[in-house]
XYZ file of N, CA and C in Angstrom:
504
model
N 9.942 277.452 162.778
C 8.360 278.352 162.861
C 8.354 279.187 161.843
N 7.264 279.315 161.087
C 6.892 280.222 159.809
C 5.824 280.865 160.182
N 6.525 282.639 160.021
C 5.873 283.392 160.285
C 5.105 284.232 159.606
N 3.820 284.111 159.046
C 2.956 284.704 157.862
C 2.205 286.322 159.084
N 2.093 287.085 157.583
C 2.374 288.560 157.760
C 1.252 289.171 156.899
N 0.093 289.657 157.871
C -1.532 290.310 157.618
C -1.138 291.372 157.576
N -1.556 292.414 155.954
C -2.025 293.262 156.626
C -4.146 294.260 156.591
N -3.375 295.331 155.888
C -4.465 295.708 155.943
C -6.103 295.098 156.975
N -6.443 295.488 157.782
C -6.653 294.388 158.906
C -7.456 295.847 158.809
N -9.434 295.428 159.445
C -9.948 296.736 159.864
C -9.695 296.196 161.504
N -10.052 297.636 162.402
C -10.075 297.270 163.167
C -10.953 296.494 164.961
N -12.055 296.284 163.036
C -12.861 294.892 163.921
C -12.378 293.488 164.674
N -11.504 293.329 163.364
C -10.305 292.020 162.879
C -10.687 291.147 164.140
N -11.194 289.896 163.349
C -12.063 288.566 164.051
C -11.439 287.985 163.450
N -10.799 285.912 163.515
C -10.716 285.801 162.856
C -12.131 284.381 162.646
N -12.375 284.374 161.872
C -13.398 283.417 161.395
C -13.235 281.468 162.660
N -14.498 281.341 162.474
C -14.413 280.592 164.147
C -13.629 279.159 163.489
N -13.210 278.536 163.922
C -12.563 276.740 163.799
C -13.562 276.057 163.373
N -13.130 275.671 162.706
C -13.935 273.383 162.172
C -13.509 273.218 162.348
N -14.269 271.489 162.725
C -14.077 271.144 163.106
C -13.250 270.276 161.559
N -11.995 269.166 162.778
C -11.442 268.641 162.013
C -11.633 267.126 161.862
N -11.605 267.299 159.371
C -12.311 265.038 160.483
C -10.766 264.738 159.886
N -10.947 263.290 160.266
C -9.563 262.648 160.134
C -10.587 261.118 159.280
N -9.485 260.866 158.518
C -10.051 259.749 157.722
C -8.424 259.079 157.584
N -8.698 257.633 158.319
C -8.228 256.908 157.975
C -8.047 255.913 156.828
N -6.879 256.125 155.456
C -6.561 254.784 154.645
C -5.984 254.247 154.535
N -6.778 252.580 153.926
C -5.294 251.451 153.788
C -3.861 252.476 152.788
N -2.937 252.349 152.647
C -1.847 252.381 151.515
C -1.730 251.370 151.013
N -1.653 251.680 150.194
C -1.714 250.829 148.341
C -0.585 250.413 148.173
N 0.481 250.551 148.418
C 1.723 249.762 148.765
C 2.335 249.804 149.608
N 2.270 250.091 151.593
C 3.224 249.531 152.327
C 3.146 248.734 151.724
N 4.998 248.834 151.876
C 6.516 248.222 151.793
C 6.393 247.154 153.980
N 7.488 246.265 153.882
C 7.344 245.310 154.942
C 7.363 245.722 156.418
N 7.888 246.770 156.292
C 8.538 247.591 157.924
C 7.178 248.885 157.757
N 6.212 249.009 156.598
C 6.104 250.790 156.791
C 4.842 250.465 157.637
N 3.960 251.591 158.023
C 2.018 250.695 158.321
C 1.077 251.217 157.315
N 0.861 249.723 157.458
C -0.341 249.528 155.920
C -1.796 250.615 156.269
N -1.392 251.540 157.341
C -2.951 252.039 157.189
C -1.804 254.037 156.841
N -2.742 254.889 156.673
C -1.981 256.375 156.844
C -3.122 257.191 156.667
N -2.801 258.780 157.085
C -4.675 258.969 157.610
C -4.329 260.580 157.247
N -4.958 261.405 157.237
C -5.430 262.873 156.356
C -6.258 263.500 157.746
N -6.420 264.300 157.769
C -6.833 265.555 158.767
C -7.920 267.115 157.542
N -8.816 266.832 157.613
C -9.607 268.202 156.823
C -9.358 269.325 156.850
N -8.477 269.982 158.108
C -7.424 270.568 158.834
C -6.306 270.352 159.486
N -5.204 270.504 158.994
C -3.596 269.932 159.938
C -3.291 271.411 160.406
N -3.422 272.254 160.569
C -2.785 273.000 161.361
C -4.270 273.988 161.881
N -4.221 274.074 163.305
C -5.251 275.621 164.206
C -4.720 276.521 164.766
N -5.290 277.289 165.274
C -4.116 279.104 165.377
C -5.200 278.875 166.271
N -4.676 279.689 167.823
C -5.423 279.766 168.590
C -5.056 281.644 169.032
N -6.131 282.056 168.697
C -4.824 284.468 167.957
C -6.183 284.779 169.491
N -6.564 283.874 170.971
C -6.898 284.587 171.595
C -6.497 284.213 172.949
N -5.942 284.527 173.808
C -4.805 282.970 174.876
C -5.891 283.705 175.703
N -7.235 284.480 176.125
C -7.488 284.827 177.155
C -8.466 284.488 176.682
N -9.701 283.325 175.686
C -10.650 282.492 175.129
C -9.934 281.589 174.226
N -9.747 281.103 174.052
C -8.691 279.756 173.486
C -9.477 278.800 173.044
N -10.868 278.512 173.157
C -11.391 278.262 172.269
C -12.024 276.577 172.883
N -12.447 275.624 171.694
C -12.512 274.160 171.699
C -11.533 273.566 170.278
N -11.087 272.647 170.034
C -10.816 272.332 168.562
C -11.263 270.844 168.900
N -12.245 270.726 167.773
C -13.032 269.437 167.578
C -12.116 268.470 167.313
N -11.501 267.743 166.553
C -11.481 266.096 166.124
C -12.078 265.039 165.945
N -13.368 264.949 164.930
C -13.546 263.484 164.559
C -13.481 262.462 163.562
N -13.292 261.666 163.531
C -13.265 259.802 163.525
C -14.299 260.492 161.673
N -13.351 260.013 160.838
C -14.798 259.653 159.729
C -15.281 258.618 159.093
N -16.478 257.971 159.669
C -16.296 256.779 160.048
C -17.419 256.314 158.325
N -17.577 257.098 157.720
C -18.444 257.374 156.267
C -17.626 256.325 155.092
N -15.704 257.042 155.790
C -15.373 256.173 154.382
C -13.414 255.541 155.078
N -14.103 254.515 156.076
C -13.065 253.167 156.833
C -12.815 252.661 155.227
N -11.255 252.068 155.698
C -11.275 251.497 154.691
C -11.001 250.055 154.822
N -10.936 249.328 153.011
C -11.945 248.345 152.824
C -11.262 247.085 154.611
N -11.685 245.768 154.501
C -10.674 245.322 155.247
C -11.319 245.908 156.617
N -12.017 246.676 156.821
C -11.455 246.815 158.413
C -13.172 246.757 159.141
N -13.265 246.363 159.852
C -14.434 246.075 160.910
C -15.127 247.129 161.778
N -14.597 248.227 162.272
C -14.499 248.969 162.964
C -13.124 250.054 163.753
N -14.112 251.323 163.949
C -12.465 252.159 164.231
C -12.901 252.998 165.435
N -12.253 253.233 165.869
C -12.394 254.472 167.237
C -11.394 255.002 167.879
N -11.254 256.106 169.013
C -10.375 257.264 168.858
C -9.848 255.951 170.770
N -8.726 255.746 170.326
C -8.488 255.167 171.936
C -8.106 255.956 173.181
N -7.228 257.720 172.653
C -6.905 258.670 173.243
C -6.452 259.063 173.049
N -5.718 260.473 173.412
C -4.928 260.885 172.804
C -3.803 261.448 173.182
N -3.070 262.229 173.218
C -1.305 263.052 173.617
C -1.336 264.693 173.387
N -0.541 264.697 173.729
C 0.249 265.946 173.371
C 1.975 266.359 174.335
N 2.287 267.204 173.098
C 4.166 266.914 173.658
C 3.914 268.248 174.887
N 3.215 268.922 175.848
C 2.987 269.134 176.786
C 2.226 268.788 177.123
N 1.831 268.303 178.763
C 0.894 267.292 178.779
C -0.230 268.424 179.650
N -0.122 269.056 179.762
C -1.163 269.815 180.277
C -1.621 270.966 179.269
N -1.059 271.138 178.293
C -1.531 271.958 177.603
C -2.916 271.841 176.172
N -3.397 270.098 176.779
C -4.556 270.026 176.174
C -5.379 269.090 177.345
N -6.893 268.728 177.439
C -8.109 268.823 177.988
C -8.605 268.599 177.465
N -9.345 267.410 177.906
C -10.749 266.734 176.728
C -12.351 267.679 176.744
N -12.417 268.195 176.659
C -14.369 268.728 177.089
C -15.119 267.783 177.079
N -15.239 267.715 175.699
C -16.287 266.331 175.552
C -15.439 265.223 174.639
N -16.619 263.944 174.506
C -16.192 262.880 173.499
C -17.495 262.776 173.528
N -17.676 262.015 173.148
C -18.691 261.592 171.385
C -18.560 260.747 171.434
N -20.495 259.916 170.791
C -19.803 258.472 169.651
C -20.382 259.388 168.534
N -21.319 257.985 167.270
C -20.944 258.690 166.136
C -21.876 259.407 165.925
N -23.299 258.963 166.854
C -24.554 259.356 167.074
C -24.217 260.823 168.100
N -23.350 261.578 167.907
C -22.607 263.002 169.136
C -23.663 262.544 170.477
N -23.678 261.582 170.400
C -23.277 261.632 171.681
C -22.706 261.324 173.187
N -22.702 262.387 174.263
C -21.544 262.508 175.061
C -20.730 261.187 175.331
N -19.997 260.807 175.493
C -19.129 259.346 176.616
C -18.313 260.122 177.940
N -18.521 259.125 178.191
C -18.358 259.534 179.667
C -16.029 259.427 179.905
N -15.539 258.932 178.995
C -14.259 258.125 178.706
C -13.963 257.618 177.488
N -12.656 257.827 177.080
C -12.858 256.863 175.643
C -12.653 255.309 174.860
N -12.836 255.129 174.130
C -13.534 253.728 174.170
C -13.699 252.929 173.128
N -14.386 252.286 172.115
C -14.458 251.646 170.979
C -16.130 252.130 170.309
N -16.758 253.357 171.050
C -18.025 253.867 170.190
C -17.210 255.458 170.628
N -16.145 255.989 170.683
C -15.606 257.483 170.946
C -15.411 258.314 169.229
N -15.606 259.059 168.513
C -16.550 258.813 166.819
C -15.235 260.840 167.283
N -16.073 260.909 168.544
C -15.752 263.219 168.337
C -14.054 263.537 169.982
N -13.688 263.883 169.688
C -12.768 264.892 171.026
C -12.899 266.018 170.842
N -13.425 266.925 171.673
C -13.418 268.279 171.778
C -12.204 268.417 172.811
N -11.366 269.304 171.991
C -9.814 269.523 173.109
C -10.028 270.982 173.804
N -9.096 271.340 174.510
C -9.779 272.402 175.087
C -7.710 272.684 175.444
N -7.683 273.828 174.230
C -6.271 274.410 174.706
C -5.788 275.167 175.758
N -4.696 274.704 176.552
C -3.967 275.784 177.679
C -2.684 276.375 177.725
N -2.514 277.609 176.354
C -1.028 277.064 175.479
C -0.153 278.568 175.940
N 0.540 278.100 175.887
C 2.078 279.431 176.662
C 1.725 280.192 175.561
N 2.062 281.635 175.227
C 2.194 282.437 174.783
C 3.803 281.963 173.688
N 3.227 282.387 172.232
C 4.268 281.841 171.701
C 4.429 280.118 171.480
N 3.700 279.376 171.831
C 3.638 277.872 171.195
C 3.287 277.520 170.788
N 3.679 276.604 170.293
C 3.410 275.658 169.660
C 3.316 274.375 170.130
N 2.160 273.441 169.567
C 2.424 271.909 170.369
C 1.581 270.567 169.489
N 2.079 269.854 169.032
C 1.430 268.438 168.896
C 0.439 268.199 169.364
N -0.875 267.042 169.019
C -1.731 266.978 169.323
C -1.702 265.742 168.815
N -1.040 263.976 169.562
C -2.069 263.194 168.883
C -3.462 262.364 168.801
N -4.386 261.945 168.086
C -5.021 261.236 168.492
C -4.307 259.759 168.007
N -4.958 258.858 168.732
C -4.421 256.740 168.972
C -6.027 256.577 168.543
N -5.849 256.707 167.045
C -7.037 255.803 166.429
C -6.957 254.371 166.336
N -7.583 253.327 167.379
C -7.613 251.872 167.343
C -8.005 251.446 165.611
N -7.587 251.299 165.085
C -7.909 249.887 164.120
C -8.119 248.616 164.031
N -9.507 248.606 163.853
C -9.921 247.181 164.402
C -9.931 245.834 162.805
N -9.023 245.012 162.508
C -9.190 244.484 160.963
C -10.699 243.315 161.414
N -10.797 243.060 159.924
C -11.345 242.093 160.021
C -10.861 240.077 160.287
N -10.611 239.353 160.972
C -10.482 238.333 161.745
C -8.622 239.060 162.565
N -9.289 240.079 162.161
C -7.615 240.410 163.452
C -7.376 240.079 165.467
N -6.881 239.352 165.637
C -6.432 239.035 167.589
C -7.077 240.684 167.852
N -6.085 241.815 167.340
C -6.669 242.911 168.127
C -6.291 244.484 167.495
N -6.716 245.308 167.490
C -7.120 246.562 167.194
C -5.532 247.128 166.886
N -4.645 247.801 164.831
C -3.459 247.790 165.780
C -4.232 249.862 165.426
N -2.767 250.217 166.779
C -3.792 251.452 167.166
C -2.435 252.256 165.505
N -2.894 253.392 166.039
C -2.546 254.678 164.814
C -2.293 256.184 165.377
N -1.240 256.994 165.377
C -1.532 258.518 165.713
C -1.050 258.967 164.708
N -2.145 259.676 165.120
C -2.537 260.998 164.606
C -2.679 262.198 164.982
N -1.484 262.822 163.989
C -1.408 264.515 164.875
C -1.620 265.837 164.497
N -2.766 266.401 164.049
C -2.051 267.947 163.248
C -1.586 268.647 164.912
N -0.607 269.905 164.648
C -0.333 270.902 164.928
C -1.778 271.859 165.734
N -1.383 272.434 166.419
C -2.073 273.836 167.567
C -1.448 274.400 167.997
N -0.988 275.317 167.562
C -0.301 276.601 167.379
C -1.427 278.187 168.710
N -0.206 279.340 168.819
C -0.582 280.346 169.296
C -0.850 281.336 169.249
N -0.896 282.278 169.189
C -0.411 284.383 168.443
C -1.190 284.751 170.083
N -1.698 285.653 170.441
C -2.347 286.496 169.536
C -1.315 287.519 168.585
N -1.870 287.529 166.939
C -1.396 288.080 166.145
C -0.264 289.816 167.664
N 0.818 289.086 167.036
C 1.734 291.176 167.116
C 1.880 291.880 166.042
N 1.390 292.893 167.109
C 2.445 293.888 165.658
C 3.459 294.688 165.532
N 3.566 294.176 164.211
C 4.835 294.337 164.074
C 5.116 296.154 163.464
N 6.372 296.424 162.414
C 7.340 297.434 163.373
C 6.714 298.453 162.543
N 4.819 297.765 161.385
C 5.118 299.594 159.938
C 2.627 298.973 160.193
N 2.900 298.280 162.429
C 1.491 298.785 162.505
C 0.960 296.837 162.078
N 1.923 296.585 161.074
C 1.546 295.097 160.426
C 0.763 294.287 161.515
N -0.519 292.777 161.195
C 0.252 292.285 162.511
C 0.132 290.901 162.024
N 1.325 290.300 162.858
C 2.546 289.083 162.643
C 1.761 288.329 163.277
N 2.307 286.650 162.067
C 1.066 285.804 163.054
C 2.409 284.377 163.337
N 2.265 285.248 164.889
C 3.910 283.667 165.256
C 2.916 282.166 164.665
N 2.026 281.640 164.122
C 2.619 280.516 163.728
C 1.516 279.861 162.530
N 1.896 278.786 161.809
C 1.169 278.771 160.679
C -0.346 278.434 161.471
N -0.664 280.046 159.462
C -2.412 280.543 160.019
C -3.030 279.102 159.430
N -4.257 279.466 160.071
C -5.285 278.589 159.224
C -5.075 278.619 157.973
N -5.433 277.537 156.869
C -5.223 277.907 155.834
C -7.173 277.942 155.209
């Protein structure tokens, strides 16, 4: 676990609102025979929850504008997390930002509601289905940002100590 110190904060300090994280799937250039052929990157890899009484929502969306070559479709198949009830699905949406009732071939965005314990760090995984041209079935890729919690704790000199990785 990383500890981040931040000093000289104003009394009304409030962390910036969480930005949505875009998930980009890409084809690896030189994947070996036993390596996955697709990789991924999130625009935000770590999320920090600083208020345990109002943990807000974490928005993850699949970037459909940069589909890997040779891929016909991609969608969010499901999600998982290291502690089963630490995240709940709040909303699932399609590419046109219309709500869906469940994950499936149209799901491209998910809003997760964290329910973390004090000083808990969890991994969240999105299971993304990538369907290549002429493939009999989609390939599933596990893509995982991390979610850490707060709130910041007072240090010995009055500074705030963040018990999880701070948002970049």
